[in-house]
mmCIF file of C-alpha atoms and ligand atoms in Angstrom:
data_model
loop_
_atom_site.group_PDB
_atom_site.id
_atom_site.type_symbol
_atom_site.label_atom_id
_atom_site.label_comp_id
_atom_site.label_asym_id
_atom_site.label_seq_id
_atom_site.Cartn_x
_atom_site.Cartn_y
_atom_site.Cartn_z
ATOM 1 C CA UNK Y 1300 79.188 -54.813 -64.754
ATOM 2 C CA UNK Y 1301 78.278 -56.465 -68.247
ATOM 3 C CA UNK Y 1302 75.222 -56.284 -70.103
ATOM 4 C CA UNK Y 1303 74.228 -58.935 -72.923
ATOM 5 C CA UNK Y 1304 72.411 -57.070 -75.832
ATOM 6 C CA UNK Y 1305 71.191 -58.746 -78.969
ATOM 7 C CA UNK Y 1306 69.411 -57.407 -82.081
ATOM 8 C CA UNK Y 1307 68.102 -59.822 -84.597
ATOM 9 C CA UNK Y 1308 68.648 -60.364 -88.444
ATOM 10 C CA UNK Y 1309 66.505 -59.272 -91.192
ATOM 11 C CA UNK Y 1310 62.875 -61.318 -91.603
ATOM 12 C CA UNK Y 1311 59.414 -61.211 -93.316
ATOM 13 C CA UNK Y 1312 60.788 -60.047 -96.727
ATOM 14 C CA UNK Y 1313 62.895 -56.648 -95.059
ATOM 15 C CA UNK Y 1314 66.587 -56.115 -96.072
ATOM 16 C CA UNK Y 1315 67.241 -54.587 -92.280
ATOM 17 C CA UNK Y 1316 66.412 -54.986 -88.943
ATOM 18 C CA UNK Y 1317 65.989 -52.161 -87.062
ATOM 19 C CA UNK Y 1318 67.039 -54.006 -83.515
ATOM 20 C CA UNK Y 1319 70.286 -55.114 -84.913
ATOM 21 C CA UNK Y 1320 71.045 -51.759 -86.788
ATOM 22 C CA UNK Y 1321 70.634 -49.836 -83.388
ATOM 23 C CA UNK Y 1322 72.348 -52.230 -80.907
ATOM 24 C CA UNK Y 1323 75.628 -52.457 -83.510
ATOM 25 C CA UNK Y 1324 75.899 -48.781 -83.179
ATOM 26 C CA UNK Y 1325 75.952 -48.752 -79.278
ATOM 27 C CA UNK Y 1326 79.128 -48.075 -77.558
ATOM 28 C CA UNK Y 1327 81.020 -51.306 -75.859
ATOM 29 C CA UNK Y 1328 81.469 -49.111 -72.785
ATOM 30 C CA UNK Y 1329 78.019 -47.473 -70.762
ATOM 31 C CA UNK Y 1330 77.051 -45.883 -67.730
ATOM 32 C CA UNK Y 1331 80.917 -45.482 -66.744
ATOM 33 C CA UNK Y 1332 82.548 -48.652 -67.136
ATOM 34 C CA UNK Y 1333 79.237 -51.427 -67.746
ATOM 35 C CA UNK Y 1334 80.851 -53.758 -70.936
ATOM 36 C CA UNK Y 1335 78.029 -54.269 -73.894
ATOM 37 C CA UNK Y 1336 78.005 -57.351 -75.066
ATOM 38 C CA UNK Y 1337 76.556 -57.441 -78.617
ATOM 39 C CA UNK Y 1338 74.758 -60.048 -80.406
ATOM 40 C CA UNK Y 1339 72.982 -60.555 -83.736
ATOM 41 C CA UNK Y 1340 70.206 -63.799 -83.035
ATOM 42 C CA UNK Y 1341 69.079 -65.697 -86.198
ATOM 43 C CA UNK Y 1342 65.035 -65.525 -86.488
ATOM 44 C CA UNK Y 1343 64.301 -68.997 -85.939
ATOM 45 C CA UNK Y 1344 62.367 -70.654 -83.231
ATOM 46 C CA UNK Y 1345 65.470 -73.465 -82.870
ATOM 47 C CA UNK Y 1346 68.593 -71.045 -83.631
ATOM 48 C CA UNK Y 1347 67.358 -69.121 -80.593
ATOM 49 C CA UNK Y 1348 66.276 -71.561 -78.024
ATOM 50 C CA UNK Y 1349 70.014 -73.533 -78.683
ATOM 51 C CA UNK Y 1350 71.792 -70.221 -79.129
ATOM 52 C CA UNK Y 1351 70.473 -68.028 -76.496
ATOM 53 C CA UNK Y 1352 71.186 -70.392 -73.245
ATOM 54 C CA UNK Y 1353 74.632 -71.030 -74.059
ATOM 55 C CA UNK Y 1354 75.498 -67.185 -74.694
ATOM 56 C CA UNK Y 1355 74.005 -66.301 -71.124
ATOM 57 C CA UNK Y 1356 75.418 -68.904 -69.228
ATOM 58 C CA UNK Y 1357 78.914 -68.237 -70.434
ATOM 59 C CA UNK Y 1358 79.057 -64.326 -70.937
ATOM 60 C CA UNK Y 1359 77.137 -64.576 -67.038
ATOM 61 C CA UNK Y 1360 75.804 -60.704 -67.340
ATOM 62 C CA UNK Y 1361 74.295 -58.650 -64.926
ATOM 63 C CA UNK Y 1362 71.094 -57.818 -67.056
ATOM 64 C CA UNK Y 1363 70.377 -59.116 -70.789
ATOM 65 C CA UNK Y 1364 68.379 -56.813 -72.966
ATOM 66 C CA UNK Y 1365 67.055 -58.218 -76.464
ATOM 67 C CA UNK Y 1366 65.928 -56.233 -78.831
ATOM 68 C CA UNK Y 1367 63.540 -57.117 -81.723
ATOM 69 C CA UNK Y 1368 61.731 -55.304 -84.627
ATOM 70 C CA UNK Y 1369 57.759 -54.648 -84.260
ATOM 71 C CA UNK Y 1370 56.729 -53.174 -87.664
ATOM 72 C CA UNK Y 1371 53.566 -51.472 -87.210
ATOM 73 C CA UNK Y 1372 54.227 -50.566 -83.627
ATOM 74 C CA UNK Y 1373 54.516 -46.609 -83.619
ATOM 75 C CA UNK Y 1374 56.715 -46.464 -80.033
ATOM 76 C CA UNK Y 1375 59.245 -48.126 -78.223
ATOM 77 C CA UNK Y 1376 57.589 -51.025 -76.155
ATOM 78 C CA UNK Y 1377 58.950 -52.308 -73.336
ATOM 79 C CA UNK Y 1378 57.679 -56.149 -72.791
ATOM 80 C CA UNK Y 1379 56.366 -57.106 -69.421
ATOM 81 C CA UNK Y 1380 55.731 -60.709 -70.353
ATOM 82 C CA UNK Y 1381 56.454 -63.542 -72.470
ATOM 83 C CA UNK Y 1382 54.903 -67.080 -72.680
ATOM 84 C CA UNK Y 1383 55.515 -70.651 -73.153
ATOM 85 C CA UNK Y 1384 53.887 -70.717 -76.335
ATOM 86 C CA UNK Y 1385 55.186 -71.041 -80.411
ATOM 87 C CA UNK Y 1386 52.477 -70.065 -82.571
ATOM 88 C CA UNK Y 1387 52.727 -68.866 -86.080
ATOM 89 C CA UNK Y 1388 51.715 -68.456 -89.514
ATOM 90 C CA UNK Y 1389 54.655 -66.827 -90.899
ATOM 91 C CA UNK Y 1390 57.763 -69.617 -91.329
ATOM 92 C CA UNK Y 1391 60.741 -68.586 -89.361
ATOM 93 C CA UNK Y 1392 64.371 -68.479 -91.706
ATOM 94 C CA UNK Y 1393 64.250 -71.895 -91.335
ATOM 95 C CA UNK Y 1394 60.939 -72.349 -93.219
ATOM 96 C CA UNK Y 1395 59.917 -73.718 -89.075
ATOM 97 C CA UNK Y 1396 56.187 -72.499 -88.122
ATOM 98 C CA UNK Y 1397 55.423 -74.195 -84.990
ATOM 99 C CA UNK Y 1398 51.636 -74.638 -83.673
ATOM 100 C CA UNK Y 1399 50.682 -74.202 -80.440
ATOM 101 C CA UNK Y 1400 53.959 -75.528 -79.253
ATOM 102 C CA UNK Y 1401 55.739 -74.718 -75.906
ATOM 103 C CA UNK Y 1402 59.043 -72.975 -76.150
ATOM 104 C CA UNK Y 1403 60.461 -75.528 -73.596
ATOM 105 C CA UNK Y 1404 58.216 -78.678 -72.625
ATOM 106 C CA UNK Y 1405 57.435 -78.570 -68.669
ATOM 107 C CA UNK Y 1406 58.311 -75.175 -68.182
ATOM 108 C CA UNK Y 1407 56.065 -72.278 -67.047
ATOM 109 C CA UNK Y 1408 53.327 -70.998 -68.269
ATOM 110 C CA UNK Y 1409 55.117 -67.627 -67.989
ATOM 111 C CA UNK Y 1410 57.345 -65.119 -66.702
ATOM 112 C CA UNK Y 1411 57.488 -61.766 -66.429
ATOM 113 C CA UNK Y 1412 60.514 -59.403 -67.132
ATOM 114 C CA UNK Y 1413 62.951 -58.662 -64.668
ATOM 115 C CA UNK Y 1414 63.936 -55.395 -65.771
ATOM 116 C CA UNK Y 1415 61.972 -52.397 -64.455
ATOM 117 C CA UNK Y 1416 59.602 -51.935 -67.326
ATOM 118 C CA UNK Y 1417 57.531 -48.619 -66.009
ATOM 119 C CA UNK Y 1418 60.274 -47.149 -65.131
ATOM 120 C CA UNK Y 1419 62.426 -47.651 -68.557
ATOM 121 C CA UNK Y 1420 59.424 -45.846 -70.385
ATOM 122 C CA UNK Y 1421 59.169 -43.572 -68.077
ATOM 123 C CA UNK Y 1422 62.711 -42.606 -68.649
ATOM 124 C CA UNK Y 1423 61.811 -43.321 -72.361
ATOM 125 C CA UNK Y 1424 58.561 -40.372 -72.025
ATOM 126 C CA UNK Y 1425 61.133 -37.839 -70.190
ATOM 127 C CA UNK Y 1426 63.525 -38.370 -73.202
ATOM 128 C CA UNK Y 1427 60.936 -37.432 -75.609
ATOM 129 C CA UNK Y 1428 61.120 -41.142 -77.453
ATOM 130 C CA UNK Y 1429 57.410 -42.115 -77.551
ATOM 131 C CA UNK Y 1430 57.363 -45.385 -75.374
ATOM 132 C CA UNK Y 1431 54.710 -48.033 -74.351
ATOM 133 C CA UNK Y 1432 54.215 -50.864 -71.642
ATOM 134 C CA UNK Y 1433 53.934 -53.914 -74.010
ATOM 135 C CA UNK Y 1434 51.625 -56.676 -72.693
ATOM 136 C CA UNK Y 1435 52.216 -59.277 -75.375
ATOM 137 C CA UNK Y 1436 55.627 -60.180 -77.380
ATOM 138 C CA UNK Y 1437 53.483 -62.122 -79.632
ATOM 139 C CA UNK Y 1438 54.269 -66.041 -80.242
ATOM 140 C CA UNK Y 1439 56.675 -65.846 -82.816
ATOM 141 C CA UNK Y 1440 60.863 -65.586 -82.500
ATOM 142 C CA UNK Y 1441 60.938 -62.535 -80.060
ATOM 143 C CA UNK Y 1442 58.641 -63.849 -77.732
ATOM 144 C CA UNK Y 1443 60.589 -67.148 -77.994
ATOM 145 C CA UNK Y 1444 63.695 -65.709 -77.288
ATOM 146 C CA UNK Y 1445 62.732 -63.591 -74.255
ATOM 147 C CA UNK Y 1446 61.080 -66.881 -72.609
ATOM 148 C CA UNK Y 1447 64.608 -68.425 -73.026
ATOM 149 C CA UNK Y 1448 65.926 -66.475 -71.092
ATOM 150 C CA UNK Y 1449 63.860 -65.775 -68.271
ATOM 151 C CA UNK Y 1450 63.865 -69.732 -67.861
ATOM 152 C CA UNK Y 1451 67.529 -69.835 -68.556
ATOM 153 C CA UNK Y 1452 68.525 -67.466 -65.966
ATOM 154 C CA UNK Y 1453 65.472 -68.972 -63.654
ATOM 155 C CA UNK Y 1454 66.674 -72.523 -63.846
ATOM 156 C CA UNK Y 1455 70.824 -71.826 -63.439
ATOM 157 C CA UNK Y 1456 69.650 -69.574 -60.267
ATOM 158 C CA UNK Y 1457 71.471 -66.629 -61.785
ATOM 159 C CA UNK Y 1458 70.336 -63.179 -60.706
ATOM 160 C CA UNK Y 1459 70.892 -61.199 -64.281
ATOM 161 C CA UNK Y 1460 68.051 -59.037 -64.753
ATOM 162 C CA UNK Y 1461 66.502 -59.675 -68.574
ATOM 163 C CA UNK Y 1462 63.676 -58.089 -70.760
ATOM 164 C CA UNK Y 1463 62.271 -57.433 -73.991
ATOM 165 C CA UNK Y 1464 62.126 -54.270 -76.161
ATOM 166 C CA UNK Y 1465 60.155 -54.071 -79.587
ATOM 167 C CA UNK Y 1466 61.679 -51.414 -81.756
ATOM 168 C CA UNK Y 1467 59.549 -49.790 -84.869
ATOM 169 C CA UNK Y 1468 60.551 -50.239 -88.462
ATOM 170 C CA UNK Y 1469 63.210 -47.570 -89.044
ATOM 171 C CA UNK Y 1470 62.607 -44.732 -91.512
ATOM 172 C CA UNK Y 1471 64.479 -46.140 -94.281
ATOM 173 C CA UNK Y 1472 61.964 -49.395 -94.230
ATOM 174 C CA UNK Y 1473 59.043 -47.450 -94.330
ATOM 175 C CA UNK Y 1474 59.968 -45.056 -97.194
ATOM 176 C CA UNK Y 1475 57.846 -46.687 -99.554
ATOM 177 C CA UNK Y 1476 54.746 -48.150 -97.218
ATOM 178 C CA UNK Y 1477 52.442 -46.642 -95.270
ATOM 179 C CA UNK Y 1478 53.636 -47.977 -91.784
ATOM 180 C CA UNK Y 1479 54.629 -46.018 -88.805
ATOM 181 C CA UNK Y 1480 58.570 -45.772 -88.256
ATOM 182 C CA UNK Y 1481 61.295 -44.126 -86.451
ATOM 183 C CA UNK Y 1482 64.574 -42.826 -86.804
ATOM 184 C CA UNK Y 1483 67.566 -45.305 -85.866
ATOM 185 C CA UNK Y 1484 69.147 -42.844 -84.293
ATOM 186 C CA UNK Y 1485 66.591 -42.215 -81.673
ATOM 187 C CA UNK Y 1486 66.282 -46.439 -81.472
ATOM 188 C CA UNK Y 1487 69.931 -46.584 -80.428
ATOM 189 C CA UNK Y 1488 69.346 -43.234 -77.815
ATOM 190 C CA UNK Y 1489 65.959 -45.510 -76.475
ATOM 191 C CA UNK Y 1490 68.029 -48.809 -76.264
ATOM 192 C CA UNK Y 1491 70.794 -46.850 -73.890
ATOM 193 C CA UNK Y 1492 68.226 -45.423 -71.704
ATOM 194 C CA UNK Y 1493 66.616 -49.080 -71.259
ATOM 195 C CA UNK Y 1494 70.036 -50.780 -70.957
ATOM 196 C CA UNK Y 1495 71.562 -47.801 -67.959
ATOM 197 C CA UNK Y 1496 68.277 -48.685 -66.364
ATOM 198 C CA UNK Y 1497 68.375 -52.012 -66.615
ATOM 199 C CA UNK Y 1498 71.651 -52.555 -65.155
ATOM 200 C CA UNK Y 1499 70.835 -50.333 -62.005
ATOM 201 C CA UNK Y 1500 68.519 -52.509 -60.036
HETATM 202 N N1 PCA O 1894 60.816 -59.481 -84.543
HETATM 203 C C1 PCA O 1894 60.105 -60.750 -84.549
HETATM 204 C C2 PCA O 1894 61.174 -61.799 -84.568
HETATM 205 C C3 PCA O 1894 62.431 -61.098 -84.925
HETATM 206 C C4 PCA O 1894 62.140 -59.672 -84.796
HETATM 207 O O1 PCA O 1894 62.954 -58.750 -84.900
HETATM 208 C C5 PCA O 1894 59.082 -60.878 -83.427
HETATM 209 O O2 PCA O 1894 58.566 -59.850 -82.954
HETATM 210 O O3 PCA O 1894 58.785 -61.996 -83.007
#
């Protein structure tokens, strides 16, 4: 078994990201012999849609989990959809700030995440890592990135599993502001729990 797991780089003016921070610190070996593969994604609309196909395709794993930071979220969401739709106000890395664009022309409106999302924060709740069903990724990179690969696994007929999950800022990001965080350490404990669960069905 292999499992694809990305994090992404620092954006919006923070020196961290608390998705890449917590998926670099996972072991390359879970659940008794499932590889991890790890992967830091740039935040940019392009970077993603080019980079993200090509890594699937060619590392062919049995589920893909990407993780992304929600600052201002208090929990652990779990994403049950993402859309075709680039929208935003805040420039990517690349200074890009699409409007009202799809992610890729002609495809769906939407698709849903493969991976069981109730019962990852479920499994999240019993672990005593305040979790969430997430009904929007937004339109910005992460929901970008998890419509890529929905459609990339949909259109190559693969059967990896693939979802979404929006981490909080960490502690260290919200020493000095007045934002809701959590500590990396129980990120990285979450990210496990989705990934084990991911890879079972
Ligand atoms: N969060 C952003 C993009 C990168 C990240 O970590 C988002 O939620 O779209």
């Amino acid at each position: 078994m292999k499992v694809l797991v990305t994090g992404f780089e620092p954006f919006g003016g923070e020196e961290i990201n608390p998705s890449w921070e917590a998926v670099k610190v996972l072991p390359d070996e879970i659940d008794g012999g499932a590889d991890v593969v790890k992967f830091q994604l740039p935040v940019t609309f392009n970077g993603v849609r080019e980079m993200l196909p090509r890594l699937i395709v060619k590392e062919h794993p049995d589920a893909v989990v990407l993780t992304g930071q929600a600052g201002g979220r208090p929990n652990i969401t779990v994403e049950r959809v993402a859309i075709n739709v680039m929208d935003s106000t805040m420039p990517d890395n690349e200074g890009y700030k699409p409007e009202d664009e799809p992610v890729f022309e002609g495809a769906p409106a939407a698709y849903f995440a493969t991976v069981p999302v109730k019962a990852i924060v479920k499994a999240l709740r019993e672990a005593k890592i305040p979790a969430a069903v997430s009904n929007t990724a937004g339109t910005y990179v992460c929901n970008t990135a998890m419509f890529t690969a929905l459609h990339t696994i949909e259109v190559s007929g693969m059967t990896t599993k693939a979802g979404f999950i929006h981490v909080p800022f960490s502690h260290e990001q919200a020493l000095d502001k007045p934002r809701p965080s959590m500590a990396l350490e129980t990120i990285r404990k979450g990210l496990e729990i989705a990934i084990k669960l991911s890879l079972k069905i």
